[in-house]
Amino acid sequence: GERVFSGLYVNELVARLLEREDSAPEVWGAYESVLGELGNAAPIEAALRRFEVALLDACGYGLVLDYRADTGEPVQAGHRYAYVPERGPVGGTPTVAHRDVAGATLRALAGEGDWTPECLADAKRLMRFLLQQYLGGRPLTSRSLFAVGGAQTAESDAPPSMGAARDSSPNAEDA
């Protein structure tokens, strides 16, 4: 169930972010990799986050994950940053147009750090925020597959049982 739903989420991201005739070979390598991970016992959350980063990069929206956009200094695992879409992490307090994110999360997304439970939850929030920028504010249809009683916690990334697939609550969160 949950791995199938995650595969549908991946498919919808590809369909929504790629132009119809765009061959994007780098996307298909990441796509093959994430489907392989979803097909075995690999942790779902980390696989989805790696795919989202690779997809945005292939679409020309590459994320700055390893240095501060305002100073050029390397991102430090023990610091917090305001992530500015299309710019990257900066110092200071996030506003509505930015997302607060831990340096450890940015390092994990860059492939340079460990995926702790805190990093997974933080990365999920950041990637949702960033993906919405490129999806034009239109919600993903696959979000209804992840609904549990009308909503899911921000920390939970595991989709529900098959019975919840019929719930199309607008409050349901996507992967």
Coordinates of N, CA and C in Angstrom, one line a residue:
G1 N 0.8 -1.2 0.0 CA 0.0 0.0 0.0 C 0.8 1.3 0.0
E2 N 1.6 1.5 1.1 CA 2.2 2.8 1.2 C 3.3 3.0 0.1
R3 N 4.0 2.0 -0.3 CA 5.0 2.1 -1.4 C 4.3 2.3 -2.7
V4 N 3.2 1.7 -3.0 CA 2.4 2.0 -4.2 C 2.0 3.4 -4.3
F5 N 1.4 3.9 -3.1 CA 1.0 5.3 -3.1 C 2.1 6.3 -3.3
S6 N 3.3 5.9 -2.8 CA 4.5 6.8 -2.9 C 4.9 6.8 -4.4
G7 N 4.8 5.6 -5.1 CA 5.1 5.6 -6.5 C 4.1 6.4 -7.3
L8 N 2.9 6.5 -6.9 CA 1.9 7.3 -7.6 C 2.2 8.8 -7.4
Y9 N 2.7 9.1 -6.2 CA 3.1 10.5 -5.9 C 4.3 10.9 -6.8
V10 N 5.3 10.0 -6.9 CA 6.5 10.2 -7.8 C 6.0 10.4 -9.2
N11 N 5.1 9.6 -9.7 CA 4.6 9.7 -11.1 C 3.9 11.1 -11.3
E12 N 3.1 11.5 -10.3 CA 2.4 12.8 -10.5 C 3.4 13.9 -10.5
L13 N 4.4 13.9 -9.7 CA 5.4 15.0 -9.7 C 6.1 15.0 -11.1
V14 N 6.5 13.9 -11.6 CA 7.1 13.9 -12.9 C 6.2 14.5 -14.0
A15 N 4.9 14.0 -14.0 CA 3.9 14.5 -14.9 C 3.7 16.0 -14.8
R16 N 3.7 16.5 -13.6 CA 3.4 17.9 -13.4 C 4.6 18.9 -13.6
L17 N 5.8 18.4 -13.3 CA 6.9 19.3 -13.4 C 7.7 19.2 -14.8
L18 N 7.6 18.1 -15.5 CA 8.3 18.0 -16.8 C 7.4 18.4 -17.9
E19 N 7.9 19.1 -18.9 CA 7.2 19.4 -20.1 C 6.9 18.1 -20.8
R20 N 5.8 18.0 -21.5 CA 5.4 16.7 -22.1 C 6.4 16.1 -23.0
E21 N 7.1 16.9 -23.8 CA 8.1 16.3 -24.8 C 9.6 16.3 -24.2
D22 N 9.7 16.7 -23.0 CA 11.1 16.7 -22.4 C 11.6 15.3 -22.0
S23 N 12.7 14.9 -22.7 CA 13.2 13.6 -22.4 C 13.9 13.5 -21.1
A24 N 14.5 14.6 -20.6 CA 15.2 14.7 -19.3 C 15.8 13.4 -18.8
P25 N 16.9 13.0 -19.4 CA 17.5 11.7 -19.0 C 17.9 11.6 -17.5
E26 N 18.3 12.7 -17.0 CA 18.7 12.7 -15.5 C 17.5 12.4 -14.6
V27 N 16.3 12.8 -15.1 CA 15.1 12.5 -14.3 C 14.8 11.0 -14.3
W28 N 15.0 10.4 -15.4 CA 14.7 9.0 -15.5 C 15.6 8.1 -14.7
G29 N 16.9 8.5 -14.6 CA 17.8 7.8 -13.7 C 17.3 7.9 -12.3
A30 N 17.0 9.1 -11.8 CA 16.5 9.3 -10.5 C 15.1 8.6 -10.3
Y31 N 14.3 8.6 -11.3 CA 13.0 7.9 -11.3 C 13.2 6.4 -11.1
E32 N 14.1 5.8 -11.9 CA 14.4 4.4 -11.8 C 14.9 4.0 -10.4
S33 N 15.8 4.9 -9.9 CA 16.3 4.7 -8.5 C 15.3 4.7 -7.5
V34 N 14.4 5.7 -7.5 CA 13.4 5.8 -6.4 C 12.4 4.7 -6.5
L35 N 12.0 4.3 -7.7 CA 11.1 3.1 -7.8 C 11.8 1.9 -7.3
G36 N 13.1 1.7 -7.6 CA 13.8 0.6 -7.1 C 13.8 0.6 -5.5
E37 N 14.0 1.7 -4.9 CA 14.0 1.9 -3.5 C 12.6 1.6 -2.9
L38 N 11.6 2.1 -3.6 CA 10.2 1.8 -3.2 C 9.8 0.3 -3.3
G39 N 10.5 -0.4 -4.2 CA 10.2 -1.8 -4.4 C 11.0 -2.7 -3.4
N40 N 11.8 -2.1 -2.6 CA 12.5 -3.0 -1.6 C 12.3 -2.4 -0.2
A41 N 13.1 -2.7 0.7 CA 12.9 -2.3 2.1 C 13.5 -1.0 2.4
A42 N 14.0 -0.2 1.4 CA 14.6 1.1 1.7 C 13.6 2.0 2.4
P43 N 14.1 2.9 3.3 CA 13.2 3.9 3.9 C 12.6 4.8 2.9
I44 N 11.3 4.9 2.9 CA 10.5 5.6 1.9 C 10.8 7.1 2.0
E45 N 10.8 7.7 3.2 CA 11.0 9.1 3.3 C 12.2 9.6 2.6
A46 N 13.4 9.0 2.9 CA 14.6 9.5 2.4 C 14.7 9.3 0.9
A47 N 14.1 8.2 0.4 CA 14.0 8.0 -1.1 C 13.2 9.1 -1.8
L48 N 12.1 9.4 -1.2 CA 11.3 10.5 -1.8 C 12.0 11.8 -1.8
R49 N 12.6 12.2 -0.7 CA 13.3 13.5 -0.6 C 14.5 13.5 -1.6
R50 N 15.2 12.4 -1.8 CA 16.3 12.4 -2.7 C 15.8 12.6 -4.1
F51 N 14.7 11.9 -4.4 CA 14.0 12.1 -5.8 C 13.6 13.5 -6.0
E52 N 12.9 14.1 -5.0 CA 12.4 15.5 -5.2 C 13.5 16.4 -5.5
V53 N 14.7 16.3 -4.8 CA 15.8 17.1 -5.1 C 16.3 16.9 -6.5
A54 N 16.5 15.7 -6.9 CA 17.0 15.3 -8.2 C 16.0 15.9 -9.3
L55 N 14.7 15.7 -9.1 CA 13.7 16.2 -10.0 C 13.8 17.7 -10.2
L56 N 13.8 18.4 -9.1 CA 13.9 19.9 -9.2 C 15.2 20.3 -9.9
D57 N 16.3 19.6 -9.6 CA 17.6 19.9 -10.3 C 17.5 19.7 -11.8
A58 N 16.9 18.6 -12.2 CA 16.7 18.2 -13.6 C 15.8 19.2 -14.3
C59 N 14.9 19.8 -13.6 CA 13.9 20.7 -14.2 C 14.5 22.2 -14.2
G60 N 15.7 22.3 -13.8 CA 16.4 23.6 -13.8 C 16.1 24.4 -12.5
Y61 N 15.6 23.8 -11.5 CA 15.3 24.5 -10.2 C 16.3 24.0 -9.1
G62 N 17.5 23.7 -9.5 CA 18.5 23.2 -8.6 C 18.5 23.9 -7.2
L63 N 18.5 23.2 -6.2 CA 18.5 23.8 -4.8 C 19.9 24.0 -4.3
V64 N 20.1 25.1 -3.7 CA 21.4 25.4 -3.0 C 21.3 24.8 -1.6
L65 N 22.1 23.8 -1.4 CA 22.0 23.0 -0.1 C 23.3 23.1 0.7
D66 N 24.4 23.4 0.1 CA 25.7 23.3 0.8 C 26.3 24.6 1.2
Y67 N 25.8 25.8 0.8 CA 26.4 27.0 1.2 C 25.3 28.1 1.4
R68 N 25.6 29.1 2.2 CA 24.6 30.2 2.5 C 24.6 31.1 1.2
A69 N 23.4 31.4 0.8 CA 23.3 32.2 -0.4 C 23.6 33.7 -0.1
D70 N 23.6 34.1 1.2 CA 23.9 35.5 1.5 C 25.3 35.7 1.8
T71 N 26.1 34.7 2.2 CA 27.5 35.0 2.5 C 28.5 34.0 1.8
G72 N 28.0 33.0 1.2 CA 28.8 32.0 0.5 C 29.5 31.0 1.5
E73 N 29.2 31.2 2.8 CA 29.8 30.3 3.8 C 29.2 28.9 3.7
P74 N 29.9 27.9 4.1 CA 29.3 26.5 4.1 C 28.2 26.4 5.1
V75 N 27.2 25.6 4.8 CA 26.1 25.4 5.7 C 26.6 24.5 6.9
Q76 N 26.3 24.9 8.1 CA 26.7 24.2 9.3 C 25.6 23.4 9.8
A77 N 25.8 22.1 10.1 CA 24.8 21.2 10.6 C 24.1 21.7 11.9
G78 N 24.8 22.4 12.7 CA 24.2 22.9 14.0 C 23.5 24.2 13.9
H79 N 23.4 24.8 12.8 CA 22.7 26.1 12.6 C 21.3 25.9 11.9
R80 N 20.5 27.0 12.1 CA 19.2 27.0 11.4 C 19.3 28.2 10.4
Y81 N 18.5 28.0 9.3 CA 18.6 29.0 8.2 C 17.1 29.2 7.7
A82 N 17.0 30.4 7.0 CA 15.8 30.7 6.3 C 16.0 30.3 4.9
Y83 N 15.2 29.4 4.3 CA 15.4 28.9 2.9 C 14.6 29.8 2.0
V84 N 15.2 30.5 1.1 CA 14.5 31.4 0.2 C 14.4 30.7 -1.2
P85 N 13.2 30.4 -1.7 CA 13.1 29.7 -3.0 C 13.9 30.5 -4.1
E86 N 14.5 29.7 -4.9 CA 15.3 30.2 -6.0 C 16.6 31.0 -5.6
R87 N 16.9 30.9 -4.3 CA 18.1 31.6 -3.8 C 18.9 30.6 -2.9
G88 N 18.2 30.1 -1.9 CA 18.9 29.1 -1.0 C 18.9 29.6 0.4
P89 N 19.7 28.9 1.3 CA 19.6 29.2 2.7 C 20.3 30.6 3.0
V90 N 19.7 31.3 3.9 CA 20.3 32.6 4.4 C 20.1 32.7 5.9
G91 N 20.9 33.6 6.5 CA 20.7 33.8 7.9 C 19.5 34.6 8.2
G92 N 19.1 34.6 9.4 CA 17.9 35.5 9.8 C 16.7 34.7 10.0
T93 N 15.6 35.4 10.4 CA 14.3 34.8 10.7 C 13.5 34.6 9.5
P94 N 13.0 33.4 9.2 CA 12.1 33.2 8.1 C 10.9 34.0 8.1
T95 N 10.4 34.4 6.9 CA 9.1 35.1 6.8 C 8.2 34.1 6.1
V96 N 7.0 34.6 5.7 CA 6.0 33.8 5.0 C 6.6 33.3 3.7
A97 N 7.5 34.0 3.1 CA 8.1 33.7 1.8 C 9.3 32.8 1.9
H98 N 9.7 32.4 3.2 CA 10.9 31.6 3.4 C 10.4 30.4 4.3
R99 N 11.3 29.4 4.4 CA 11.0 28.3 5.3 C 12.2 28.1 6.2
D100 N 11.9 27.9 7.5 CA 13.0 27.7 8.5 C 13.5 26.2 8.3
V101 N 14.8 26.0 8.3 CA 15.3 24.7 8.1 C 16.6 24.5 8.8
A102 N 16.9 23.4 9.3 CA 18.1 23.1 10.0 C 19.2 22.8 9.0
G103 N 20.4 23.2 9.4 CA 21.6 22.9 8.6 C 21.8 21.5 8.3
A104 N 21.5 20.7 9.4 CA 21.7 19.2 9.3 C 20.7 18.6 8.2
T105 N 19.6 19.2 8.0 CA 18.6 18.8 7.0 C 19.2 19.1 5.6
L106 N 19.7 20.3 5.5 CA 20.3 20.7 4.2 C 21.4 19.8 3.8
R107 N 22.2 19.5 4.8 CA 23.4 18.6 4.5 C 22.9 17.2 4.1
A108 N 21.8 16.7 4.8 CA 21.3 15.4 4.4 C 20.7 15.4 3.0
L109 N 20.0 16.5 2.7 CA 19.4 16.6 1.3 C 20.6 16.7 0.3
A110 N 21.7 17.2 0.6 CA 22.8 17.3 -0.3 C 23.6 16.0 -0.3
G111 N 23.2 15.0 0.5 CA 23.9 13.8 0.5 C 25.1 13.8 1.4
E112 N 25.3 14.7 2.2 CA 26.4 14.9 3.1 C 26.2 14.7 4.5
G113 N 25.0 14.2 4.9 CA 24.7 14.1 6.3 C 23.7 12.9 6.5
D114 N 23.5 12.6 7.8 CA 22.6 11.5 8.1 C 21.1 11.9 8.1
W115 N 20.3 10.9 7.8 CA 18.8 11.1 7.8 C 18.3 10.7 9.2
T116 N 18.3 11.7 10.1 CA 17.7 11.4 11.4 C 16.2 11.6 11.3
P117 N 15.4 11.2 12.2 CA 14.0 11.4 12.2 C 13.6 12.9 12.1
E118 N 14.4 13.8 12.8 CA 14.2 15.2 12.7 C 14.5 15.8 11.4
C119 N 15.6 15.3 10.7 CA 15.9 15.7 9.4 C 14.9 15.3 8.4
L120 N 14.3 14.1 8.5 CA 13.3 13.6 7.6 C 12.1 14.5 7.7
A121 N 11.6 14.8 8.9 CA 10.4 15.7 9.0 C 10.7 17.1 8.5
D122 N 11.9 17.6 8.8 CA 12.2 19.0 8.4 C 12.4 19.0 6.9
A123 N 13.0 18.0 6.3 CA 13.1 17.9 4.8 C 11.8 17.8 4.1
K124 N 10.9 17.1 4.7 CA 9.5 16.9 4.1 C 8.8 18.3 4.1
R125 N 8.9 19.0 5.2 CA 8.3 20.4 5.2 C 8.9 21.3 4.2
L126 N 10.3 21.3 4.1 CA 11.0 22.1 3.2 C 10.6 21.8 1.7
M127 N 10.6 20.5 1.4 CA 10.3 20.1 0.0 C 8.9 20.4 -0.3
R128 N 8.0 20.2 0.6 CA 6.6 20.6 0.3 C 6.5 22.0 -0.1
F129 N 7.1 22.9 0.7 CA 7.1 24.3 0.5 C 7.7 24.6 -0.8
L130 N 8.9 24.1 -1.2 CA 9.5 24.4 -2.4 C 8.7 23.8 -3.6
L131 N 8.2 22.6 -3.5 CA 7.5 22.0 -4.6 C 6.2 22.9 -5.0
Q132 N 5.6 23.4 -3.9 CA 4.4 24.2 -4.2 C 4.7 25.4 -5.0
Q133 N 6.0 26.0 -4.9 CA 6.4 27.1 -5.7 C 6.3 26.8 -7.2
Y134 N 6.7 25.5 -7.5 CA 6.8 25.1 -8.9 C 5.5 24.4 -9.4
L135 N 4.6 24.1 -8.6 CA 3.4 23.4 -9.0 C 2.3 24.5 -9.2
G136 N 2.6 25.7 -9.1 CA 1.7 26.8 -9.3 C 0.6 26.9 -8.3
G137 N 0.8 26.4 -7.1 CA -0.2 26.4 -6.1 C -1.3 25.4 -6.2
R138 N -1.3 24.6 -7.3 CA -2.3 23.6 -7.5 C -1.9 22.4 -6.7
P139 N -2.8 21.8 -5.8 CA -2.5 20.7 -5.0 C -2.3 19.4 -5.9
L140 N -1.5 18.5 -5.4 CA -1.3 17.2 -6.0 C -2.5 16.3 -5.8
T141 N -3.0 15.7 -6.8 CA -4.1 14.8 -6.7 C -3.8 13.6 -5.8
S142 N -2.5 13.1 -5.9 CA -2.1 12.0 -5.1 C -2.2 12.3 -3.6
R143 N -2.4 13.5 -3.2 CA -2.5 13.8 -1.7 C -3.6 13.1 -1.1
S144 N -4.7 12.8 -1.8 CA -5.9 12.1 -1.2 C -5.5 10.7 -0.8
L145 N -4.5 10.1 -1.4 CA -4.1 8.8 -1.1 C -3.4 8.7 0.3
F146 N -2.9 9.8 0.8 CA -2.2 9.9 2.0 C -3.0 10.3 3.2
A147 N -4.3 10.5 3.0 CA -5.2 11.0 4.0 C -5.4 9.9 5.1
V148 N -5.4 10.3 6.3 CA -5.7 9.4 7.4 C -6.7 10.2 8.3
G149 N -7.9 9.8 8.2 CA -9.0 10.5 9.0 C -9.0 12.0 8.7
G150 N -8.7 12.4 7.4 CA -8.8 13.8 7.0 C -7.5 14.6 7.1
A151 N -6.5 14.1 7.9 CA -5.3 14.8 8.0 C -4.2 13.8 8.4
Q152 N -3.0 14.3 8.2 CA -1.8 13.5 8.6 C -0.8 14.5 9.3
T153 N -0.1 14.0 10.2 CA 0.9 14.9 10.9 C 2.0 15.2 10.0
A154 N 2.7 16.4 10.2 CA 3.8 16.8 9.4 C 4.9 15.8 9.5
E155 N 5.1 15.1 10.6 CA 6.2 14.2 10.8 C 5.9 12.9 10.1
S156 N 4.7 12.5 9.9 CA 4.3 11.2 9.3 C 4.5 11.2 7.8
D157 N 5.2 10.3 7.3 CA 5.4 10.3 5.9 C 4.8 9.0 5.3
A158 N 4.4 8.1 6.2 CA 3.9 6.8 5.7 C 2.4 7.0 5.3
P159 N 2.1 6.7 4.0 CA 0.8 6.7 3.6 C -0.1 5.7 4.4
P160 N -1.4 5.9 4.4 CA -2.3 5.0 5.2 C -2.6 3.7 4.5
S161 N -3.5 3.0 5.1 CA -3.9 1.7 4.5 C -4.8 2.0 3.3
M162 N -5.0 0.9 2.5 CA -5.8 1.1 1.3 C -7.2 1.7 1.5
G163 N -7.8 1.4 2.6 CA -9.2 2.0 2.9 C -9.2 3.5 2.9
A164 N -8.1 4.1 3.2 CA -8.1 5.6 3.3 C -8.0 6.2 1.9
A165 N -7.7 5.4 0.8 CA -7.5 6.0 -0.5 C -8.8 6.6 -1.0
R166 N -9.9 6.2 -0.4 CA -11.2 6.8 -0.9 C -11.4 8.2 -0.2
D167 N -10.7 8.6 0.8 CA -10.8 9.9 1.4 C -10.2 11.0 0.5
S168 N -11.0 11.9 0.1 CA -10.5 13.0 -0.7 C -10.6 14.3 0.0
S169 N -10.4 14.3 1.3 CA -10.4 15.5 2.1 C -9.5 16.5 1.7
P170 N -9.9 17.8 1.6 CA -8.9 18.8 1.1 C -7.8 19.1 2.2
N171 N -8.0 18.5 3.4 CA -7.0 18.8 4.4 C -5.9 17.7 4.4
A172 N -6.0 16.7 3.5 CA -5.0 15.6 3.5 C -3.7 16.2 2.9
E173 N -2.6 15.7 3.5 CA -1.3 16.1 3.1 C -0.7 15.1 2.1
D174 N 0.1 15.6 1.1 CA 0.8 14.7 0.2 C 2.1 14.3 0.8
A175 N 2.7 13.4 0.0 CA 4.0 12.9 0.4 C 5.0 14.0 0.4

